XYZ file of C-alpha atoms in Angstrom:
339
model
C 11.555 29.353 -22.070
C 14.424 31.744 -21.385
C 14.763 35.512 -21.462
C 18.411 36.599 -21.419
C 17.602 40.252 -22.043
C 18.406 42.560 -19.146
C 15.776 45.006 -17.967
C 16.816 48.233 -16.260
C 14.321 50.082 -14.087
C 14.845 53.441 -12.369
C 12.635 55.518 -10.091
C 13.263 58.606 -7.984
C 12.204 59.317 -4.412
C 11.829 63.007 -3.588
C 11.963 64.382 -0.035
C 13.474 61.118 1.059
C 14.401 62.217 4.586
C 10.738 62.957 5.294
C 9.605 59.452 4.354
C 8.658 57.103 7.172
C 6.741 54.153 5.745
C 7.017 51.825 2.767
C 7.714 53.360 -0.653
C 6.577 51.218 -3.612
C 7.617 51.795 -7.205
C 5.396 51.517 -10.283
C 5.271 48.081 -11.928
C 7.614 47.139 -14.759
C 7.684 44.078 -17.039
C 10.445 41.473 -17.433
C 10.643 37.713 -17.985
C 6.945 37.207 -18.653
C 5.652 38.880 -15.487
C 5.417 42.227 -13.720
C 7.708 43.403 -10.940
C 7.962 46.275 -8.473
C 10.496 47.575 -5.946
C 9.793 48.133 -2.236
C 11.962 50.614 -0.322
C 11.855 50.903 3.491
C 13.438 54.250 4.511
C 13.651 53.180 8.166
C 14.640 49.597 7.458
C 12.850 46.257 7.413
C 14.042 43.808 10.055
C 17.189 45.914 10.523
C 16.214 49.307 11.922
C 19.488 51.166 11.302
C 19.685 50.380 7.561
C 17.692 51.237 4.463
C 16.071 48.092 3.017
C 15.163 47.384 -0.612
C 13.339 44.407 -2.151
C 12.420 43.267 -5.659
C 8.949 41.675 -5.757
C 6.832 39.806 -8.301
C 3.541 41.656 -8.827
C 0.310 39.670 -8.327
C 2.007 36.269 -7.807
C -1.362 34.675 -6.963
C -2.456 35.246 -10.582
C 0.369 33.054 -11.944
C -0.031 29.330 -12.589
C 0.851 26.586 -10.110
C 4.578 25.865 -10.001
C 5.657 29.122 -11.644
C 9.289 30.144 -11.250
C 11.656 32.905 -12.372
C 15.416 32.644 -11.947
C 17.078 36.003 -12.358
C 20.296 37.931 -11.820
C 19.731 41.094 -9.785
C 21.701 44.245 -9.197
C 20.796 47.380 -7.265
C 22.398 50.823 -7.304
C 21.439 53.728 -5.059
C 22.659 57.165 -6.081
C 22.057 60.851 -5.438
C 20.809 63.409 -7.939
C 24.240 64.067 -9.444
C 24.705 60.352 -10.092
C 27.138 59.715 -7.270
C 26.910 56.085 -6.361
C 25.877 55.601 -2.744
C 25.508 51.848 -2.739
C 26.038 48.809 -4.998
C 24.682 45.373 -4.160
C 27.524 43.048 -5.122
C 31.273 42.706 -5.048
C 32.113 39.422 -6.783
C 29.270 39.398 -9.286
C 25.525 39.963 -9.049
C 23.429 37.446 -7.096
C 21.175 34.960 -8.893
C 17.851 34.402 -7.124
C 14.869 32.144 -7.721
C 11.404 33.672 -7.379
C 8.396 31.379 -6.884
C 5.044 31.219 -5.077
C 6.768 30.560 -1.739
C 9.359 33.317 -2.271
C 7.953 36.056 -4.515
C 10.432 38.652 -3.225
C 14.174 38.941 -2.680
C 16.150 41.911 -1.513
C 18.676 43.643 0.663
C 17.613 44.289 4.265
C 20.908 46.041 5.091
C 21.427 47.967 1.847
C 23.012 51.061 3.399
C 23.383 52.446 6.962
C 20.891 55.228 7.657
C 23.554 57.248 9.451
C 25.701 57.310 6.321
C 22.727 58.036 4.093
C 21.755 61.135 6.087
C 25.222 62.663 6.383
C 25.406 66.324 5.421
C 25.749 66.804 1.707
C 25.577 63.099 1.003
C 22.110 63.213 -0.543
C 21.694 66.205 -2.837
C 18.338 67.995 -2.773
C 17.002 65.228 -0.530
C 16.498 62.916 -3.519
C 17.312 59.197 -3.729
C 17.549 57.454 -7.095
C 16.944 53.694 -7.159
C 18.192 51.744 -10.166
C 17.481 48.034 -10.448
C 18.629 45.690 -13.215
C 16.962 42.313 -13.762
C 18.165 39.631 -16.158
C 15.766 36.677 -16.203
C 17.678 33.475 -16.990
C 14.856 30.934 -16.629
C 11.088 31.157 -16.926
C 8.778 28.359 -15.764
C 5.125 29.274 -16.275
C 3.652 26.086 -14.788
C 5.040 22.938 -13.142
C 4.107 20.116 -10.795
C 4.644 20.915 -7.113
C 6.047 17.945 -5.151
C 7.156 19.603 -1.902
C 10.778 18.627 -2.598
C 11.626 21.732 -4.611
C 14.890 23.443 -3.674
C 16.322 26.928 -3.949
C 19.898 28.105 -4.150
C 20.947 30.073 -1.071
C 24.552 31.250 -1.317
C 25.532 28.165 -3.296
C 23.615 25.657 -1.158
C 20.517 23.889 -2.493
C 17.936 23.839 0.304
C 14.272 22.883 0.507
C 11.693 25.667 0.400
C 10.860 25.049 4.053
C 14.532 25.586 4.986
C 15.176 28.726 2.967
C 14.191 31.099 5.771
C 16.508 29.461 8.307
C 19.472 29.261 5.911
C 18.938 32.842 4.751
C 18.999 34.048 8.357
C 22.257 32.157 8.976
C 23.963 33.927 6.081
C 22.430 37.282 7.029
C 23.895 37.080 10.550
C 27.162 35.411 9.496
C 27.860 36.403 5.864
C 31.379 34.912 5.863
C 30.351 31.544 7.310
C 30.989 29.590 4.074
C 33.693 31.652 2.375
C 36.251 28.876 2.913
C 33.896 25.922 2.528
C 35.817 23.112 0.814
C 33.385 20.506 -0.675
C 32.103 21.272 -4.165
C 29.581 18.467 -4.622
C 26.063 19.832 -4.224
C 24.934 16.673 -2.430
C 27.793 16.954 0.071
C 27.122 20.667 0.560
C 23.445 19.967 1.258
C 24.390 17.275 3.780
C 26.742 19.615 5.629
C 24.115 22.375 5.658
C 21.626 19.988 7.289
C 24.257 19.087 9.895
C 24.843 22.785 10.568
C 21.124 23.500 11.009
C 20.826 20.517 13.348
C 23.784 21.724 15.406
C 22.323 25.232 15.723
C 18.993 23.784 16.854
C 20.746 21.517 19.364
C 22.707 24.409 20.895
C 19.471 26.283 21.519
C 18.491 23.699 24.146
C 18.959 24.388 27.879
C 22.402 23.272 29.162
C 20.843 20.963 31.774
C 19.099 18.961 29.038
C 22.462 17.661 27.752
C 24.216 14.535 28.933
C 27.987 14.241 29.068
C 28.007 12.043 25.958
C 25.765 14.449 24.066
C 28.118 17.336 24.792
C 31.037 15.259 23.539
C 29.173 14.295 20.354
C 28.156 17.919 19.778
C 31.777 19.077 20.003
C 32.778 16.401 17.476
C 30.062 17.634 15.086
C 31.343 21.188 15.458
C 34.889 20.024 14.716
C 33.776 18.167 11.560
C 31.880 21.203 10.265
C 34.861 23.469 10.957
C 37.216 21.116 9.104
C 34.856 21.251 6.109
C 35.452 25.002 5.920
C 32.579 26.578 7.876
C 33.589 29.519 10.052
C 31.857 28.716 13.331
C 33.619 30.721 16.048
C 30.235 31.942 17.303
C 28.981 28.369 17.730
C 32.183 27.335 19.503
C 31.724 30.154 22.008
C 28.153 29.086 22.614
C 29.129 25.440 23.089
C 31.876 26.469 25.533
C 29.327 28.450 27.561
C 26.913 25.506 27.615
C 29.672 23.100 28.660
C 30.777 25.393 31.493
C 27.237 25.833 32.797
C 26.599 22.100 32.514
C 29.764 21.342 34.461
C 28.766 23.709 37.262
C 25.362 22.071 37.642
C 26.671 18.505 37.315
C 29.971 18.608 39.197
C 30.396 15.233 40.970
C 32.192 16.866 43.895
C 29.506 19.465 44.508
C 27.244 18.885 47.510
C 24.514 20.903 45.859
C 24.702 18.666 42.815
C 24.601 15.592 45.064
C 21.616 16.982 46.959
C 19.800 17.766 43.725
C 20.438 14.258 42.424
C 19.299 12.727 45.727
C 16.114 14.802 45.625
C 15.403 13.630 42.079
C 15.884 10.004 43.157
C 13.562 10.485 46.138
C 10.884 11.974 43.913
C 11.236 9.076 41.485
C 11.044 6.594 44.383
C 7.871 8.226 45.732
C 6.317 8.120 42.299
C 7.133 4.421 41.897
C 5.801 3.608 45.367
C 2.561 5.379 44.550
C 2.260 3.365 41.346
C 2.821 0.097 43.279
C 0.174 1.128 45.830
C -2.354 1.832 43.090
C -1.616 -1.500 41.428
C -2.134 -3.349 44.730
C -5.474 -1.596 45.210
C -6.524 -2.569 41.723
C -5.423 -6.153 42.406
C -7.385 -6.329 45.689
C -10.445 -4.957 43.955
C -10.170 -7.598 41.260
C -9.781 -10.313 43.908
C -12.991 -9.215 45.631
C -14.832 -9.169 42.332
C -13.527 -12.643 41.465
C -14.515 -14.080 44.902
C -18.025 -12.677 44.534
C -18.349 -14.264 41.113
C -17.264 -17.658 42.502
C -19.800 -17.499 45.340
C -22.522 -16.548 42.902
C -21.686 -19.480 40.639
C -21.583 -21.936 43.551
C -25.013 -20.751 44.750
C -26.406 -21.117 41.245
C -25.089 -24.684 40.989
C -26.605 -25.569 44.392
C -29.994 -24.127 43.398
C -30.009 -26.069 40.164
C -29.206 -29.309 41.969
C -32.071 -28.762 44.431
C -34.533 -28.011 41.649
C -33.430 -31.085 39.705
C -33.957 -33.343 42.734
C -37.526 -32.052 43.111
C -38.647 -32.895 39.595
C -36.770 -36.212 38.987
C -39.115 -39.365 39.214
C -38.375 -42.136 41.711
C -36.854 -45.349 40.277
C -39.196 -48.375 39.675
C -38.092 -51.983 40.489
C -37.332 -54.082 37.481
C -39.615 -57.011 38.433
C -42.605 -54.724 38.808
C -42.043 -53.316 35.362
C -41.756 -56.822 33.883
C -45.026 -57.838 35.575
C -46.830 -54.919 34.123
C -45.611 -55.749 30.682
C -46.577 -59.373 31.153
C -50.070 -58.434 32.283
C -50.566 -56.460 29.188
C -49.443 -59.339 27.033
C -51.874 -61.990 28.528
C -55.016 -59.921 28.499
C -57.569 -61.453 26.097
C -59.770 -58.816 24.557
C -63.009 -59.960 22.898
C -63.329 -59.731 19.119
C -65.840 -57.031 18.477
C -65.472 -56.887 14.719
C -68.643 -59.012 14.051
C -70.885 -57.328 16.596
C -73.912 -55.524 15.259
C -74.214 -51.954 15.987
C -77.583 -50.989 17.389
């Protein structure tokens, strides 16, 4: 289902300079669901800018797997219609709204200092105009956990959207000269970039010399692909310098630190050997006790057996006894009368 019709929504904020907290617009309908606009007069996440966000109303009431892909544009103007701010330069952004991301917006819409200049805002009124053109409507779909969203031309997993969005927020020109066009290649390079950023957040002492060399090669590859990464190069240079100071082979302090580490490792190993020897001695004692117990048991059994075993009888005596039994002549009592 698609809805190519553009919806324009406008609301006015009176006494704007007196506003401190969140300002929320009434709901409006587009693309099969309701929307509203949130305005933060003192900024959201960026304190010196006005922030504005488009939000899906009651997203929990929508079916599992719902999605809206829409083109957005925002214009801020004063009462006379003078345009104070427009959201795009090279075309309006296309965003995907879903259960994980029911809102998109502009945290740094306009500097507060500029907004409050004398005569800039007539009669202390701000007019917010938002246009929404829903390109795709998905009311229900299977959720696999591998769903992706487009963030500045890069398809990223839902769980990565926050990190990638922050990268572009802090460094908006990072991918202006990015060369690869294949979406698969772009996704691969984005994963490499996120991994590099995470790696450079580690303490300098946790790196080895080879790891620093590999990290610089990764940075070079990403730069050749078109990423603008001067800020990461500066950070890597700082880490390399600090690592070199703490690992200089000619430094006595470095040598002493290494020697201390080796001594601590040696003490730990010696303690382990001592514990193993104690365990071995204990097992030897237990084994010796078991052997003694078994030997005593065998001796007792032999003594008991010797007490109950009959003495041997000579063969000729036995034969005589048998013979005696054979020659005995018993009287025939079968015809005797019984009294």
